[in-house]
GROMACS .gro file of C-alpha atoms in nm:
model
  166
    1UNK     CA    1   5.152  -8.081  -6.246
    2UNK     CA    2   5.005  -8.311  -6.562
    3UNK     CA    3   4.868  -8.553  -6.525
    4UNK     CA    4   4.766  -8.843  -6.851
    5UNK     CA    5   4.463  -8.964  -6.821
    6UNK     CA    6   4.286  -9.265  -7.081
    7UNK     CA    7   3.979  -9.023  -7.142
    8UNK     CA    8   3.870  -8.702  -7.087
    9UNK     CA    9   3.847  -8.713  -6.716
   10UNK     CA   10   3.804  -8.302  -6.709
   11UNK     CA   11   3.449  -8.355  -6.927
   12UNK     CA   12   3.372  -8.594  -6.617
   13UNK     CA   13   3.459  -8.352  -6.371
   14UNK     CA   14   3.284  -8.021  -6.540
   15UNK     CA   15   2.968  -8.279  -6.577
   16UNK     CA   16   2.979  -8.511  -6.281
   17UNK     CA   17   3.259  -8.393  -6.056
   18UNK     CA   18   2.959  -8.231  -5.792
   19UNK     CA   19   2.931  -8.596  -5.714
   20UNK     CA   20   3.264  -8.620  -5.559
   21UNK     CA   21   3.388  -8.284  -5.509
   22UNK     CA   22   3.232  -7.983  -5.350
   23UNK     CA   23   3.318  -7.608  -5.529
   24UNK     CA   24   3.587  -7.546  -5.211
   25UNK     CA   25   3.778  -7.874  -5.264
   26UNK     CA   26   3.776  -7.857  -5.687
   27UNK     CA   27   3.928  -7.505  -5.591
   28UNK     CA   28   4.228  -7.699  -5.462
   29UNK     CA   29   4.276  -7.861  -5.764
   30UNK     CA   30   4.365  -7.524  -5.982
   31UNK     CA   31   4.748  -7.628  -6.046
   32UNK     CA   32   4.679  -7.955  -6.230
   33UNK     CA   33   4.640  -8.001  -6.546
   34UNK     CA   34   4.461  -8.285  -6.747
   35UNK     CA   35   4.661  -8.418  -7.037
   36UNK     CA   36   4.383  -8.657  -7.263
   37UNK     CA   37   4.622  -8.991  -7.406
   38UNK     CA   38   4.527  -9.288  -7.548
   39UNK     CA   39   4.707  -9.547  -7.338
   40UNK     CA   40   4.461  -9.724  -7.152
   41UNK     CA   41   4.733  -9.907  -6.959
   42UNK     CA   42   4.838  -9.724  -6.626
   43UNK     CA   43   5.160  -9.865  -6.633
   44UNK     CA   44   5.227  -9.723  -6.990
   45UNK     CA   45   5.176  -9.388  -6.906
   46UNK     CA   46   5.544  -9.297  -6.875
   47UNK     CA   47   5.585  -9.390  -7.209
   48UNK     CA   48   5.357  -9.353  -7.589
   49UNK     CA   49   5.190  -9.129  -7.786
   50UNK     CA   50   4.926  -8.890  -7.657
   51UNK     CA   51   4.826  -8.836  -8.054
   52UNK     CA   52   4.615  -9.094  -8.158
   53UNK     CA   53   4.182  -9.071  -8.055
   54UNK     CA   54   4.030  -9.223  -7.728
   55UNK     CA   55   3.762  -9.515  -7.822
   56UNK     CA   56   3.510  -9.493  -7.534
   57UNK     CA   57   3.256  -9.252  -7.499
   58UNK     CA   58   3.365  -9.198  -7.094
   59UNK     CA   59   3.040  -9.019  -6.946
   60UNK     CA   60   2.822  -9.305  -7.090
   61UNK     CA   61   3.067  -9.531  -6.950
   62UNK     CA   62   3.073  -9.355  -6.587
   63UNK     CA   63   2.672  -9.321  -6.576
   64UNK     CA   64   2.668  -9.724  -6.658
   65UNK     CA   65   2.920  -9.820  -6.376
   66UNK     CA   66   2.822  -9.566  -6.110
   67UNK     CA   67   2.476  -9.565  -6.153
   68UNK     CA   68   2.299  -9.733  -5.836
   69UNK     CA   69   1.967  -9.763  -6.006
   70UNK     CA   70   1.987  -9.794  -6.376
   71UNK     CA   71   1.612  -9.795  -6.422
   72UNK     CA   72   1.631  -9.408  -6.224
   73UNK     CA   73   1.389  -9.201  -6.409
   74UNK     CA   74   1.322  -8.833  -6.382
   75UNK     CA   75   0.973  -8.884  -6.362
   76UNK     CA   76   0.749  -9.079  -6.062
   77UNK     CA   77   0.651  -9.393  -6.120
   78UNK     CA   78   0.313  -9.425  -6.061
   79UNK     CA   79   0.120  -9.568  -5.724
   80UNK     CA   80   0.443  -9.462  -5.537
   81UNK     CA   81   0.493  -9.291  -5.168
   82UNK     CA   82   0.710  -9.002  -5.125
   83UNK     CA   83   0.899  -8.950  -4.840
   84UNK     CA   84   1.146  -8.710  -4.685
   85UNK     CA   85   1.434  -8.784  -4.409
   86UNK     CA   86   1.580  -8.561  -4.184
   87UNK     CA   87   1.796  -8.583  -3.909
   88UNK     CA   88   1.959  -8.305  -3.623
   89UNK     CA   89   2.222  -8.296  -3.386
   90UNK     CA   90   2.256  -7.973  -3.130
   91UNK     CA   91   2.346  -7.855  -2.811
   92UNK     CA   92   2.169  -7.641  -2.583
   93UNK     CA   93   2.113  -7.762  -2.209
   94UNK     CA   94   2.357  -8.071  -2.335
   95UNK     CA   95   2.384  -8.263  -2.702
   96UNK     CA   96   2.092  -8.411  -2.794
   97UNK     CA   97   2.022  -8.623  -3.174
   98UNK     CA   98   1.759  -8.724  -3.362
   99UNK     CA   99   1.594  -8.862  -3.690
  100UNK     CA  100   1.229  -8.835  -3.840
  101UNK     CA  101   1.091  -8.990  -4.145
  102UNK     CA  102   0.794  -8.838  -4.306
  103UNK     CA  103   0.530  -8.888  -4.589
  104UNK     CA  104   0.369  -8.521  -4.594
  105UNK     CA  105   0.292  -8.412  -4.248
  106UNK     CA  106   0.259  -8.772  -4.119
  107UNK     CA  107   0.536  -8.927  -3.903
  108UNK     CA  108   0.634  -9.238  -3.983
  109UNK     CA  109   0.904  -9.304  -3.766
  110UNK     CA  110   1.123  -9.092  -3.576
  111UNK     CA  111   1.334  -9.119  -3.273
  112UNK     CA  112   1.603  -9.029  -3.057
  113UNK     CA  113   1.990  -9.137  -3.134
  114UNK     CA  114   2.267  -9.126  -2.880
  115UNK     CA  115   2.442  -8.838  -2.728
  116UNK     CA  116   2.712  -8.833  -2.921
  117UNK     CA  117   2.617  -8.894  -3.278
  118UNK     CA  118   2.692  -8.586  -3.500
  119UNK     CA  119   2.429  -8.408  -3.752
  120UNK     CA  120   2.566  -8.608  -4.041
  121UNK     CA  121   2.546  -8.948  -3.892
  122UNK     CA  122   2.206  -8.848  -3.746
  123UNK     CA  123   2.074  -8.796  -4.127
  124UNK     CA  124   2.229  -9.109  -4.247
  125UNK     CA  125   2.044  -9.265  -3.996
  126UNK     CA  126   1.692  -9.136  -4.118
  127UNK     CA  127   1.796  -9.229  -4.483
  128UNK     CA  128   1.890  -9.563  -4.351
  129UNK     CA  129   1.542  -9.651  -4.146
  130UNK     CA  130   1.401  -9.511  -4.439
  131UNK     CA  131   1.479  -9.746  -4.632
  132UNK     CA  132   1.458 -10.017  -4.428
  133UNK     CA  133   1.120  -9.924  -4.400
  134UNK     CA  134   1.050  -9.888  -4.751
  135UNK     CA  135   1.110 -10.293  -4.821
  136UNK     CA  136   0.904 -10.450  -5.049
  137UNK     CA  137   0.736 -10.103  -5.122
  138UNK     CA  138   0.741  -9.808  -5.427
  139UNK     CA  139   0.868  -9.572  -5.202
  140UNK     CA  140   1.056  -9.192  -5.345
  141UNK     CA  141   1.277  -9.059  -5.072
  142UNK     CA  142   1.406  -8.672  -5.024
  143UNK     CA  143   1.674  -8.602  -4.854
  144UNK     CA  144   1.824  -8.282  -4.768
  145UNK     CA  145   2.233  -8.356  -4.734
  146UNK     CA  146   2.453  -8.363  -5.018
  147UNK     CA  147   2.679  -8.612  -4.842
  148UNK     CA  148   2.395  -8.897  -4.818
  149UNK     CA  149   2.285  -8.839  -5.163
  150UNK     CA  150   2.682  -8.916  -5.266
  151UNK     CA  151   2.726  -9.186  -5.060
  152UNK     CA  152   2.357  -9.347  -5.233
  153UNK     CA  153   2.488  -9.260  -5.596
  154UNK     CA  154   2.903  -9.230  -5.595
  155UNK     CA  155   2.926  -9.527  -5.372
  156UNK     CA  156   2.678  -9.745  -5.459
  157UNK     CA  157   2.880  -9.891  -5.737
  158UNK     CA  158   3.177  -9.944  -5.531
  159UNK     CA  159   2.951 -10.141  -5.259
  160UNK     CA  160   2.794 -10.313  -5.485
  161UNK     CA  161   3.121 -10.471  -5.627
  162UNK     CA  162   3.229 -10.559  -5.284
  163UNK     CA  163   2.936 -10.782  -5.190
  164UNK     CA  164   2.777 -10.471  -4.959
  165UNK     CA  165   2.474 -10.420  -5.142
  166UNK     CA  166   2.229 -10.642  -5.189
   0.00000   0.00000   0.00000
């Protein structure tokens, strides 16, 4: 299968497809192949000339839209805390869930979620206090699972649009 695309959406992928897709599920994917045109018009694209150069530079444009935290540096600020999240669901004598959030070795909140709340919702949880306790504070936060990490940075744009982010 082609597919036409306005830029070079494979570029994206190689550089910021981890985002969205994990190595098993871009696996899937093998059998399609991207086709680069110039018609930005999605209706169009049964119809034109594939020829002619794209005028955008698309991974600039992607890191500008999707970026939660435009200010995001690769370095600490400085007089900041850093913390780490974590959060566990298992069964042995029953299911039992839970969430910590910690600055070193110190606790600074944890606590126990309901029986039924699964591993991944259990670390979205600690994420989620954490940052609810990091209000008003310069606070770096570590997080072990892929999944919240996308929802922070692949999502944020898209809740942000819709009014869910404040």
């Amino acid at each position: 299968m082609t597919v036409l695309v306005s830029h070079t959406v494979s570029a994206v992928l190689k550089v910021k497809g981890g985002h969205w897709l994990s190595p098993q599920r871009f696996l899937k994917y093998q059998d399609v192949e991207i086709a680069v045109t110039n018609i930005v018009n999605s209706a169009s694209f049964l119809s034109g000339s594939m020829g002619e150069p794209v005028i955008h530079e698309c991974l600039e444009a992607i890191e500008a839209t999707y970026s939660s935290c435009p200010d995001l540096k690769d370095t600490l600020p400085e007089n900041t805390e850093t913390w780490s999240t974590d959060g566990s669901s298992y069964v042995i004598s029953g299911r039992h869930a839970g969430y910590v959030v910690t600055m070193g070795r110190e606790i600074i909140e944890s606590g126990l979620l309901p029986t039924n709340t699964s591993a991944q919702k259990a670390e979205i949880t600690a994420l989620t206090q954490a940052l609810e306790l990091a209000k008003g504070k310069k606070v770096n936060i570590y997080t072990d699972l892929r999944y919240a990490f996308g929802v922070v940075h692949a999502h944020g744009a898209i809740w942000k649009e819709r009014g869910l982010l404040n």
